[in-house]
């Protein structure tokens, strides 16, 4: 085995760079983070020939080496840092044959860093349809590189690409343009101060934070002190540089590229006419949304039921076959039910990412962003916030991850902060049982009250998300350049392989990242509910038997379990918060359910089931038990006032540890998850309190 | 010469000058440079954002950004 070749994959967004990466590496890829930031780092291995491997790194898509977001700054930092262990032996710039001119801008910049650079022209299958022809030998000569024409859709050109990568030592490293021609005097001074260094590299180091004020990461070299000119002057020089590069590119393409526009069939304008129409555009988007909801709530309920009953029977079987004891209880009641709580979300998450990746791959998502930007901007959000807000109805965790493509940090942060207000699927079981319990029968214009209440809660979630966003946009003082440039890519049929890999990757991340936390909390809850201090807990059976000598064995066990729970650690915890939640209309048992809901909201129903000592999880039984629960004064515990107060509490409170953990990861600070935890929970408390006090 | 946000749907123009300081460099790099052709393909409801074809790039920008680009109509 010879030493592996380190390959950096670069390219503009929408050029199929990730398709090339997927085609070369398949599933042998790993997604991590760059140290200290949340930018995804995708690496993979590919066999270049029988004894040489390639280590591929798929760098974030970028339009140029002048960074305007933290994702893009990763690219520049890697290419400028020769000492990095990831510094590439060869840079592969992926371009789209239809946008060759713009894509070549990045190519000329990378090549000017004097790294061996080769050019990949993707989507070669589109050439004929678009009437494009290329003179490859001429282009190779004028661009001074090797060019590989590929089509990931038809799996063409990949072998040739591997061969060309292996021969990377023969690639030229001479720059395409003379950077000092944009300002002779400036660069002469620069050369004097830093002799024997590449001028373009120095120039990049000097300008890298001009356009993007907040790169908190350490600077690459000490040349940043050389700022003899104000930022606006530097920017004008960058503009000049861009003009120079385009002059070079235009000259190259004048002879190397011909487009016969007659032959082009324009799918774009025909689809755009409908998809972003001011009436039809919204109607179609609405239908797309309905389909997604249908999939998340209806289609995924079939696999979810199978998973649910599978875990229940697994737990039963283990209980019957393992020797009785603490370990068996921990396994069956703590770990297995905890795992079940994670696995049950897989169908919803997989469906969600299936749709999102199809919408993104096809180019439709940019159109939605275009349609929604104006409306959402009023609330301090961005057109791109649409995706997280939709995803949030399944689960806030993938939704928070989906904010990554919002370039504007303030708008992204607000989106992250308000996403947990949207009604996630874990709130649904809580709402269903409470609505069944406290909302009266009857209808209003043919719509029954219960259905209206549920719909109202969904709308309330969205409404609160928008309101909170508006308040945050007025109060957060974060200066981040408000800019919105969205490329409207060509429509494409999504590649099955790309969609599959995305669904797999995202689902896997959810299960491992969120799963760890959910599992840990379920185990903790189990311990707190299974142990208690003092003799009340340890002698529960005796005490219950003494107080209720009339009970038979079965009833005794149920009563004992309830008594144990009351005196367990979690029961004591519930009682200790009772004074705080009593004004909201809740007793200590609801308090326990509130505390345990921090693992996942849907735990509410299961916890109440245990507390009210019902044998089965059958919702009707729990409902009847809850319905007959009385207060000290003889009125029902769950009435309209306390029921609505509880629903509103669940609608607004931040009760999800996993979401807090993912927000910590995405914002890289504990500050924002804490803002969510306290802000949302205080809001929930105040709303629930005033609701109960008014209605009771 | 008119600011870009006054261009009508379907009209073709040429970029005359740009306010470099007020535009993101990214937009300039995507081809928003004096001399290049520009056409307004579509406006979103409430006339914002604008869907443009600049040189060979298709992109959407907000109206506030478009005010810093000045164009001259072709024919």
XYZ file of C-alpha atoms in Angstrom:
771
model
C 0.000 0.000 0.000
C 1.336 3.402 -0.891
C 0.462 6.488 1.148
C -3.104 7.629 0.570
C -3.720 10.710 -1.563
C -5.454 13.544 0.264
C -8.113 15.015 -1.965
C -10.169 18.146 -1.273
C -13.461 18.385 -3.124
C -14.499 21.967 -3.814
C -17.262 23.595 -5.800
C -20.181 25.977 -5.906
C -23.429 24.815 -4.324
C -25.751 22.990 -6.778
C -22.941 21.656 -8.951
C -23.426 18.073 -7.833
C -20.262 18.125 -5.722
C -21.870 15.914 -3.112
C -23.046 13.517 -5.835
C -19.417 13.179 -6.932
C -18.437 12.580 -3.308
C -21.174 9.966 -2.880
C -20.284 8.284 -6.155
C -16.616 8.014 -5.158
C -17.053 6.965 -1.543
C -20.479 5.302 -1.288
C -21.331 4.587 2.318
C -17.735 4.611 3.486
C -18.063 8.182 4.668
C -18.129 9.772 8.029
C -19.731 13.016 9.091
C -18.282 14.923 11.982
C -17.750 18.514 12.970
C -14.822 20.830 12.584
C -13.429 21.359 16.070
C -15.290 24.049 17.959
C -17.887 24.871 15.317
C -20.965 23.140 13.975
C -19.923 23.033 10.335
C -20.265 19.502 9.053
C -17.055 17.803 8.083
C -17.608 15.042 5.568
C -14.815 12.632 4.880
C -14.679 9.421 2.937
C -12.358 6.833 1.509
C -12.167 5.734 -2.104
C -10.010 3.207 -3.881
C -8.072 4.963 -6.633
C -6.412 1.775 -7.912
C -5.572 -1.612 -6.437
C -2.959 -0.277 -4.037
C -3.689 3.404 -3.535
C -6.461 4.879 -1.486
C -7.801 8.390 -1.662
C -8.886 10.284 1.457
C -11.630 12.592 0.304
C -12.808 15.606 2.184
C -16.027 17.162 0.931
C -15.625 20.850 1.728
C -18.720 23.038 2.197
C -20.061 24.447 -1.060
C -18.737 27.925 -1.750
C -19.007 30.452 -4.557
C -15.554 31.844 -3.979
C -12.627 31.862 -1.576
C -13.848 35.137 -0.085
C -15.803 33.729 2.816
C -19.194 35.110 3.688
C -20.225 32.463 6.184
C -18.606 30.237 8.758
C -19.068 27.258 6.418
C -17.089 28.976 3.710
C -14.373 30.145 6.069
C -13.611 26.487 6.779
C -12.607 26.091 3.126
C -10.197 29.014 3.152
C -8.652 28.060 6.456
C -7.931 24.563 5.247
C -6.423 25.689 1.952
C -4.234 28.310 3.607
C -2.943 26.087 6.359
C -0.190 23.862 4.986
C 0.435 22.427 8.424
C -3.098 21.035 8.795
C -3.250 17.250 8.665
C -6.088 17.609 6.159
C -4.122 19.868 3.790
C -4.824 18.349 0.373
C -2.320 16.905 -2.076
C -4.743 17.766 -4.820
C -7.797 20.012 -5.103
C -10.677 18.841 -7.272
C -12.981 21.666 -8.313
C -16.417 20.418 -9.387
C -18.349 22.566 -11.850
C -21.707 22.335 -13.576
C -21.510 22.455 -17.347
C -24.412 24.912 -17.480
C -22.826 27.408 -15.112
C -19.264 26.958 -16.215
C -18.430 30.646 -16.313
C -19.434 31.370 -12.732
C -18.058 28.064 -11.463
C -14.651 28.776 -12.979
C -14.220 31.797 -10.710
C -13.596 29.484 -7.766
C -11.347 27.307 -9.919
C -9.041 30.229 -10.760
C -8.835 31.196 -7.079
C -7.968 27.694 -5.912
C -5.394 27.277 -8.651
C -3.790 30.587 -7.684
C -3.036 29.103 -4.266
C -0.463 26.952 -6.101
C -2.114 23.706 -5.049
C -2.327 21.046 -7.815
C -5.870 21.631 -9.065
C -7.930 19.646 -11.515
C -11.257 20.547 -13.028
C -14.313 18.306 -13.078
C -17.165 19.296 -15.363
C -20.293 17.570 -14.100
C -23.708 16.958 -15.638
C -22.195 16.165 -19.004
C -25.446 14.329 -19.782
C -27.163 17.734 -20.032
C -24.854 19.056 -22.754
C -26.748 17.816 -25.746
C -30.126 18.960 -24.454
C -28.789 22.388 -23.642
C -26.887 22.697 -26.914
C -23.484 23.021 -25.231
C -20.236 21.891 -26.800
C -16.754 22.095 -25.305
C -13.299 22.066 -26.871
C -11.589 20.133 -24.086
C -7.987 20.112 -25.382
C -8.163 23.864 -25.885
C -9.681 24.435 -22.433
C -7.039 22.249 -20.804
C -4.383 24.317 -22.504
C -5.815 27.752 -21.656
C -6.752 26.823 -18.078
C -3.449 24.969 -17.694
C -4.968 21.919 -16.010
C -6.510 18.502 -16.611
C -10.265 18.354 -17.198
C -12.497 15.358 -16.546
C -15.999 15.314 -17.979
C -18.347 13.285 -15.806
C -21.980 12.510 -15.247
C -22.892 11.236 -11.813
C -26.408 10.605 -13.089
C -25.151 8.173 -15.720
C -22.109 7.053 -13.741
C -19.747 8.229 -16.464
C -16.199 9.504 -16.154
C -15.533 8.330 -12.601
C -12.764 5.902 -13.570
C -11.045 8.602 -15.585
C -11.364 10.952 -12.623
C -9.624 8.450 -10.346
C -6.804 8.027 -12.877
C -6.340 11.772 -13.200
C -6.267 12.163 -9.416
C -3.512 9.516 -9.207
C -1.399 11.551 -11.623
C -1.814 14.716 -9.572
C 1.926 15.381 -9.465
C 1.823 16.280 -13.151
C -0.710 19.047 -12.630
C 0.534 22.557 -13.098
C 0.609 24.839 -10.071
C 1.166 28.120 -11.827
C -1.405 30.840 -11.118
C -4.041 31.886 -13.634
C -3.911 35.632 -13.093
C -1.262 37.991 -11.802
C -2.808 39.270 -8.601
C -0.518 42.304 -8.387
C -2.079 43.684 -11.555
C -5.110 44.848 -9.572
C -3.025 47.361 -7.626
C 0.701 47.483 -8.432
C 1.693 49.772 -5.580
C -0.224 47.953 -2.866
C 1.235 44.595 -3.792
C 4.753 45.993 -4.119
C 4.514 47.162 -0.482
C 3.130 43.823 0.537
C 5.977 42.004 -1.164
C 8.507 44.200 0.613
C 6.989 43.439 4.020
C 6.621 39.711 3.429
C 9.255 38.655 0.908
C 9.203 35.199 -0.693
C 5.537 34.552 -0.012
C 2.690 33.961 -2.391
C 0.995 37.311 -2.892
C -2.434 35.812 -3.447
C -2.234 33.873 -0.203
C -1.243 37.012 1.675
C -4.083 38.878 0.018
C -6.604 36.227 1.114
C -5.330 36.316 4.681
C -5.658 40.101 4.775
C -9.157 40.190 3.315
C -10.679 37.065 4.788
C -12.570 38.853 7.537
C -13.447 41.987 5.585
C -16.775 40.713 4.318
C -17.654 38.580 7.224
C -17.177 40.392 10.483
C -17.601 37.504 12.851
C -15.066 34.799 12.227
C -14.239 34.021 15.816
C -11.662 31.475 14.892
C -8.004 32.186 15.111
C -6.459 33.863 12.150
C -4.319 31.872 9.834
C -1.201 33.965 9.863
C 0.140 37.254 11.089
C -0.255 39.105 7.814
C -3.572 40.479 9.070
C -1.682 43.405 10.564
C -0.992 44.630 7.060
C -4.161 46.683 6.733
C -2.857 49.907 5.369
C -6.183 50.459 3.618
C -9.758 50.721 4.939
C -12.215 47.904 4.413
C -14.123 49.678 1.649
C -10.880 50.120 -0.316
C -10.083 46.440 0.089
C -13.556 45.532 -1.080
C -13.136 47.635 -4.187
C -9.918 45.776 -4.854
C -11.762 42.489 -4.434
C -14.246 43.700 -7.011
C -11.364 44.521 -9.348
C -9.937 41.072 -8.725
C -13.297 39.541 -9.635
C -13.403 41.563 -12.853
C -9.877 40.405 -13.738
C -10.829 36.796 -13.152
C -13.934 37.084 -15.314
C -11.887 38.701 -18.084
C -9.585 35.699 -18.005
C -12.523 33.267 -17.919
C -14.378 35.029 -20.735
C -11.287 34.802 -22.926
C -10.936 31.114 -22.168
C -14.578 30.340 -22.856
C -14.854 32.484 -25.966
C -13.080 29.739 -27.883
C -13.572 26.714 -25.685
C -17.341 26.820 -25.221
C -20.172 27.163 -27.685
C -23.826 27.223 -26.813
C -26.427 26.671 -29.441
C -29.418 28.292 -27.775
C -31.771 27.007 -30.443
C -31.157 23.471 -29.224
C -31.872 24.320 -25.613
C -35.164 23.167 -24.178
C -36.122 25.322 -21.270
C -37.701 23.336 -18.477
C -36.925 26.057 -15.973
C -39.210 28.782 -17.273
C -42.073 26.399 -17.881
C -41.978 25.025 -14.326
C -41.307 28.418 -12.776
C -44.398 29.826 -14.435
C -46.487 27.518 -12.236
C -44.383 26.841 -9.147
C -43.769 30.464 -8.190
C -47.027 31.856 -9.518
C -48.613 34.208 -7.005
C -51.657 31.990 -6.619
C -50.674 28.548 -7.913
C -47.257 28.743 -6.274
C -48.781 28.989 -2.807
C -51.480 26.432 -3.600
C -48.873 23.901 -4.707
C -46.743 24.584 -1.657
C -49.803 24.018 0.516
C -50.436 20.648 -1.159
C -46.789 19.680 -0.674
C -47.118 20.544 3.019
C -50.282 18.497 3.368
C -48.532 15.519 1.795
C -45.638 15.835 4.216
C -48.007 16.039 7.208
C -49.929 13.073 5.899
C -46.717 11.075 5.677
C -45.483 12.092 9.096
C -48.718 11.527 10.973
C -50.491 8.867 9.033
C -48.129 6.750 6.956
C -45.515 6.526 9.664
C -48.077 5.400 12.238
C -48.018 1.919 10.682
C -44.298 1.241 11.243
C -44.547 3.077 14.559
C -47.247 0.727 15.833
C -45.146 -2.248 14.794
C -42.107 -0.830 16.594
C -44.163 -0.046 19.668
C -45.677 -3.496 19.998
C -42.309 -5.050 19.163
C -40.675 -3.316 22.091
C -43.525 -4.123 24.435
C -43.360 -7.822 23.591
C -39.564 -7.810 23.787
C -39.753 -6.328 27.249
C -42.452 -8.842 28.284
C -40.453 -11.760 26.968
C -37.300 -10.673 28.777
C -39.261 -10.163 31.961
C -40.638 -13.692 31.772
C -37.375 -15.354 30.872
C -34.808 -13.531 32.967
C -34.426 -14.116 36.681
C -36.238 -11.504 38.736
C -34.129 -8.733 40.135
C -32.931 -5.167 39.898
C -30.983 -5.775 36.699
C -33.961 -7.267 34.887
C -36.167 -4.388 35.963
C -33.626 -1.840 34.840
C -33.324 -3.614 31.501
C -37.025 -4.066 30.829
C -38.523 -0.931 32.377
C -35.627 1.505 31.987
C -33.387 0.638 29.053
C -35.792 -1.131 26.692
C -38.585 1.371 27.107
C -35.985 4.130 26.719
C -34.705 2.592 23.482
C -38.269 2.145 22.295
C -38.793 5.858 22.869
C -35.985 6.611 20.422
C -36.665 4.003 17.779
C -40.333 4.958 17.567
C -39.352 8.306 16.015
C -37.274 6.766 13.226
C -40.164 6.442 10.715
C -41.168 10.102 11.159
C -37.621 11.384 10.929
C -36.863 9.231 7.900
C -40.029 10.408 6.113
C -39.269 14.004 6.934
C -35.762 13.870 5.552
C -36.925 11.893 2.545
C -39.216 14.779 1.609
C -36.791 17.513 2.507
C -33.950 16.005 0.528
C -36.205 15.445 -2.502
C -37.393 19.055 -2.308
C -33.826 20.284 -2.033
C -32.307 18.030 -4.689
C -35.013 18.915 -7.189
C -34.428 22.663 -6.835
C -37.966 23.283 -5.547
C -36.867 24.386 -2.083
C -35.254 27.569 -3.458
C -38.615 28.475 -4.971
C -40.346 28.065 -1.605
C -37.695 30.239 -0.004
C -38.360 32.837 -2.706
C -42.120 32.738 -2.094
C -41.938 32.913 1.684
C -39.104 35.370 2.327
C -41.157 38.559 2.337
C -43.786 37.246 4.738
C -41.333 35.706 7.187
C -39.014 38.703 7.169
C -41.693 40.723 8.975
C -41.083 38.456 11.943
C -37.299 38.620 11.844
C -37.073 35.285 10.073
C -35.793 34.365 6.649
C -37.335 32.611 3.664
C -35.074 29.721 4.575
C -36.752 29.422 8.010
C -39.656 27.646 6.302
C -37.860 24.308 6.337
C -37.162 24.199 10.091
C -40.668 25.395 10.917
C -42.193 22.578 8.875
C -39.764 19.998 10.232
C -40.588 21.096 13.757
C -44.028 19.513 13.540
C -42.320 16.129 13.546
C -39.490 16.839 15.944
C -37.510 19.931 16.896
C -34.191 18.098 16.742
C -33.868 17.618 12.972
C -35.567 21.004 12.566
C -32.805 22.760 14.456
C -30.236 20.952 12.327
C -32.055 22.131 9.211
C -31.318 25.792 10.026
C -27.740 25.369 8.911
C -28.208 26.823 5.464
C -29.420 30.199 6.744
C -26.374 32.432 6.185
C -27.542 35.308 8.320
C -26.568 34.436 11.904
C -29.251 36.522 13.589
C -32.047 35.076 11.464
C -30.647 31.602 11.965
C -30.435 32.006 15.729
C -34.012 33.300 15.930
C -35.175 30.356 13.850
C -33.408 27.939 16.210
C -34.869 29.655 19.262
C -38.508 29.658 18.096
C -38.646 26.262 16.375
C -39.533 24.362 19.602
C -42.848 26.283 19.722
C -44.163 24.382 16.713
C -46.297 21.450 17.800
C -43.994 18.441 17.665
C -45.295 14.896 17.488
C -44.439 14.232 21.147
C -47.096 16.726 22.241
C -49.779 14.877 20.313
C -50.474 12.044 22.822
C -50.670 14.605 25.642
C -53.113 16.764 23.719
C -55.252 13.818 22.638
C -55.864 12.530 26.138
C -56.487 15.955 27.659
C -58.837 16.981 24.881
C -60.781 13.742 25.238
C -61.027 14.422 28.949
C -61.987 18.075 29.270
C -63.352 19.365 25.970
C -67.123 18.851 25.798
C -68.935 17.129 22.942
C -70.698 19.361 20.483
C -69.945 21.192 17.320
C -69.589 24.616 15.874
C -70.627 25.049 12.223
C -70.276 21.303 11.753
C -66.749 21.161 13.202
C -66.598 19.412 16.509
C -65.041 21.143 19.495
C -62.376 18.509 20.051
C -61.072 18.738 16.490
C -61.162 22.517 16.641
C -59.186 22.498 19.865
C -56.464 20.333 18.355
C -56.263 22.500 15.250
C -56.184 25.552 17.499
C -53.215 24.152 19.386
C -51.273 23.621 16.128
C -52.049 27.146 14.977
C -51.136 28.450 18.415
C -47.737 26.762 18.122
C -46.996 28.419 14.773
C -48.427 31.716 15.966
C -46.287 31.733 19.081
C -43.207 30.855 17.034
C -43.838 33.907 14.835
C -44.623 36.187 17.763
C -41.524 35.072 19.666
C -39.442 35.606 16.524
C -40.797 39.119 16.202
C -39.994 39.926 19.839
C -36.510 38.439 19.525
C -35.795 40.354 16.324
C -36.611 43.585 18.155
C -34.618 42.750 21.275
C -31.540 40.776 20.226
C -28.761 43.149 19.393
C -26.704 41.072 17.042
C -25.218 42.871 14.127
C -25.024 40.531 11.264
C -25.146 41.717 7.706
C -28.620 41.233 6.389
C -28.038 39.675 3.080
C -30.056 37.327 1.079
C -28.728 35.946 -2.155
C -30.393 32.716 -3.175
C -29.352 30.846 -6.238
C -32.333 29.522 -8.175
C -30.901 26.268 -9.485
C -32.109 24.300 -12.467
C -34.806 21.733 -11.829
C -33.396 18.235 -11.573
C -34.763 14.789 -10.983
C -33.369 13.831 -7.543
C -30.699 11.137 -7.540
C -31.873 8.123 -5.575
C -28.406 7.544 -4.153
C -28.106 11.087 -2.788
C -31.575 10.993 -1.235
C -30.870 7.591 0.301
C -27.566 8.669 1.812
C -29.108 11.848 3.260
C -31.982 9.942 4.872
C -29.573 7.367 6.269
C -27.100 9.961 7.585
C -29.706 12.184 9.262
C -31.585 9.297 10.828
C -28.362 7.784 12.104
C -27.272 11.109 13.605
C -30.632 11.471 15.333
C -30.550 7.996 16.790
C -26.997 8.250 18.073
C -26.919 11.884 19.206
C -30.392 12.343 20.647
C -30.621 8.680 21.553
C -27.770 8.831 24.013
C -29.518 11.569 25.978
C -33.006 10.085 25.866
C -31.616 6.766 27.025
C -29.672 8.299 29.891
C -32.716 10.207 31.110
C -35.024 7.223 30.920
C -32.595 5.268 33.055
C -32.368 8.119 35.532
C -36.164 8.414 35.704
C -36.460 4.700 36.254
C -34.002 4.863 39.138
C -35.784 7.836 40.706
C -39.129 6.090 40.437
C -37.853 2.709 41.648
C -36.067 3.824 44.784
C -36.988 5.977 47.704
C -35.615 6.974 51.057
C -36.981 5.783 54.383
C -39.333 3.066 55.493
C -42.417 4.387 53.723
C -40.901 3.253 50.435
C -39.207 0.078 51.638
C -42.154 -1.244 53.635
C -44.781 -0.118 51.166
C -46.510 -3.486 50.884
C -46.899 -3.912 54.651
C -48.219 -0.413 55.130
C -50.781 -0.759 52.339
C -51.917 -4.149 53.659
C -52.392 -2.742 57.110
C -54.444 0.197 55.857
C -56.519 -1.811 53.380
C -56.938 -5.328 54.708
C -59.923 -5.879 52.411
C -57.931 -5.891 49.148
C -57.239 -8.995 47.098
C -53.754 -9.793 45.815
C -54.119 -8.022 42.499
C -55.601 -4.837 43.907
C -53.009 -4.886 46.640
C -50.168 -4.913 44.142
C -51.636 -1.972 42.247
C -52.140 0.004 45.435
C -48.628 -0.855 46.597
C -47.066 0.361 43.369
C -48.916 3.648 43.653
C -47.827 4.016 47.271
C -44.226 3.238 46.328
C -44.249 5.851 43.608
C -45.624 8.440 45.999
C -42.714 7.804 48.356
C -40.013 7.312 45.739
C -37.462 10.002 44.990
C -39.472 11.217 42.044
C -42.639 11.269 44.149
C -40.912 13.391 46.742
C -39.722 15.658 43.955
C -43.298 15.967 42.682
C -44.579 16.852 46.126
C -41.856 19.425 46.622
C -42.898 21.335 43.499
C -46.590 21.124 44.355
C -46.726 24.615 45.945
C -45.386 26.086 42.696
C -47.813 24.300 40.398
C -50.903 24.370 42.626
C -51.932 27.862 41.370
C -51.991 26.347 37.856
C -54.501 23.750 38.996
C -52.116 20.767 39.199
C -51.424 18.369 42.047
C -48.185 16.530 42.890
C -49.012 13.627 40.574
C -49.191 15.941 37.593
C -45.983 17.426 38.974
C -44.267 14.048 38.566
C -45.552 13.803 35.021
C -44.220 17.302 34.297
C -40.783 16.397 35.622
C -40.612 13.128 33.733
C -41.745 14.907 30.566
C -38.275 16.368 30.346
C -37.078 13.108 28.841
C -39.760 13.347 26.175
C -43.162 14.958 26.416
C -45.123 11.847 25.526
C -43.834 10.246 28.756
C -46.666 12.269 30.384
C -49.317 9.673 29.574
C -47.200 6.719 30.671
C -46.241 8.398 33.928
C -49.844 9.204 34.786
C -50.708 5.608 33.964
C -48.258 4.413 36.581
C -49.318 7.017 39.104
C -53.021 6.299 38.784
C -52.121 2.642 39.078
C -53.845 1.290 36.062
C -52.783 -2.062 34.804
C -52.729 -1.373 31.091
C -51.627 1.560 29.002
C -54.952 1.474 27.220
C -55.872 5.140 26.889
C -59.519 4.743 27.836
C -58.679 3.261 31.184
C -56.208 6.005 31.957
C -58.733 8.551 30.791
C -61.461 7.141 33.059
C -59.088 7.073 35.992
C -57.975 10.621 35.335
C -61.594 11.662 34.980
C -62.534 10.261 38.378
C -59.598 11.835 40.191
C -60.936 14.348 42.711
C -59.557 17.354 44.524
C -59.798 17.823 48.281
C -63.056 19.753 47.857
C -64.631 16.947 45.831
C -64.519 18.593 42.385
C -62.769 16.753 39.543
C -59.023 17.355 39.223
C -59.200 17.509 35.444
C -61.799 20.086 34.500
C -61.915 22.596 31.675
C -59.729 25.071 33.569
C -56.948 22.730 34.636
C -57.108 20.789 31.352
C -56.665 23.870 29.178
C -54.064 25.257 31.545
C -52.120 21.998 31.185
C -52.402 21.958 27.393
C -51.138 25.517 27.190
C -48.296 24.618 29.516
C -47.291 21.790 27.178
C -47.683 24.051 24.155
C -45.192 26.631 25.403
C -42.839 25.030 27.926
C -39.364 23.889 26.940
C -39.578 20.333 28.197
C -37.234 18.483 25.942
C -33.668 17.726 27.016
C -32.747 16.430 23.581
C -33.709 19.704 21.938
C -31.654 21.629 24.482
C -28.687 19.386 23.764
C -28.923 19.897 20.002
C -29.307 23.672 20.416
C -26.184 23.684 22.556
C -24.398 21.832 19.786
C -25.636 24.108 17.002
C -25.050 27.421 18.779
C -21.902 26.242 20.484
C -22.899 27.795 23.790
C -25.055 27.021 26.802
C -26.467 30.531 26.708
C -29.105 29.921 24.030
C -30.495 26.617 25.325
C -30.778 28.315 28.735
C -32.622 31.253 27.175
C -35.039 28.721 25.672
C -35.407 26.728 28.866
C -36.176 29.695 31.082
C -37.869 31.945 28.544
C -40.281 29.306 27.284
C -40.966 27.765 30.675
C -41.658 31.108 32.341
C -43.959 32.024 29.468
C -45.721 28.671 29.819
C -46.104 29.188 33.546
C -47.574 32.660 33.213
C -49.985 31.631 30.442
C -51.103 28.489 32.304
C -51.469 30.419 35.541
C -53.602 33.176 34.090
C -55.701 30.694 32.094
C -56.462 28.656 35.201
C -57.162 31.669 37.348
C -59.548 33.126 34.760
C -61.365 29.889 33.939
C -61.542 28.329 37.404
C -30.407 54.784 -15.927
C -32.753 53.356 -13.274
C -32.292 51.436 -10.037
C -32.822 47.703 -10.539
C -35.908 47.534 -8.331
C -37.768 49.647 -10.915
C -37.182 47.163 -13.694
C -40.386 45.509 -14.867
C -41.012 41.833 -15.281
C -39.604 40.483 -18.519
C -37.485 43.581 -19.218
C -33.858 43.179 -20.190
C -31.168 45.608 -19.184
C -27.463 46.096 -18.753
C -25.770 46.866 -15.445
C -24.283 50.378 -15.520
C -22.925 50.941 -12.017
C -23.114 49.275 -8.646
C -22.706 50.583 -5.095
C -19.868 48.255 -4.204
C -19.920 49.079 -0.494
C -23.577 48.195 -0.095
C -23.573 44.912 -1.993
C -22.417 41.556 -0.700
C -19.251 40.464 -2.458
C -20.970 37.160 -3.144
C -23.432 38.903 -5.439
C -20.625 40.642 -7.306
C -18.829 37.336 -7.676
C -21.956 35.723 -9.069
C -21.731 38.119 -11.981
C -23.349 41.331 -10.786
C -20.787 43.555 -12.471
C -21.085 46.605 -14.730
C -21.453 45.591 -18.375
C -23.248 42.329 -17.688
C -26.798 41.699 -18.850
C -29.651 41.474 -16.376
C -33.295 40.469 -16.692
C -36.149 40.391 -14.217
C -37.793 36.987 -14.452
C -40.320 37.270 -11.651
C -41.242 39.258 -8.573
C -42.542 37.551 -5.457
C -45.855 38.868 -4.065
C -45.447 42.367 -2.565
C -42.690 42.840 -5.168
C -39.988 41.342 -3.013
C -37.654 39.414 -3.411
C -36.704 39.678 -7.080
C -35.873 36.679 -9.248
C -33.193 37.724 -11.692
C -31.006 36.400 -14.403
C -27.679 38.152 -14.095
C -25.235 37.240 -16.828
C -25.719 33.464 -16.700
C -26.724 33.135 -13.057
C -30.292 32.737 -11.859
C -30.718 34.196 -8.413
C -33.062 35.936 -6.015
C -32.173 39.032 -4.009
C -34.175 41.355 -1.784
C -35.445 44.695 -3.023
C -33.267 46.624 -0.567
C -30.205 45.084 -2.217
C -31.525 45.727 -5.734
C -31.703 49.481 -4.987
C -27.912 49.572 -5.097
C -27.688 48.296 -8.653
C -28.272 50.726 -11.516
C -29.197 49.485 -14.949
C -29.927 50.771 -18.447
C -32.716 49.241 -20.486
C -31.805 47.465 -23.693
C -34.100 48.599 -26.533
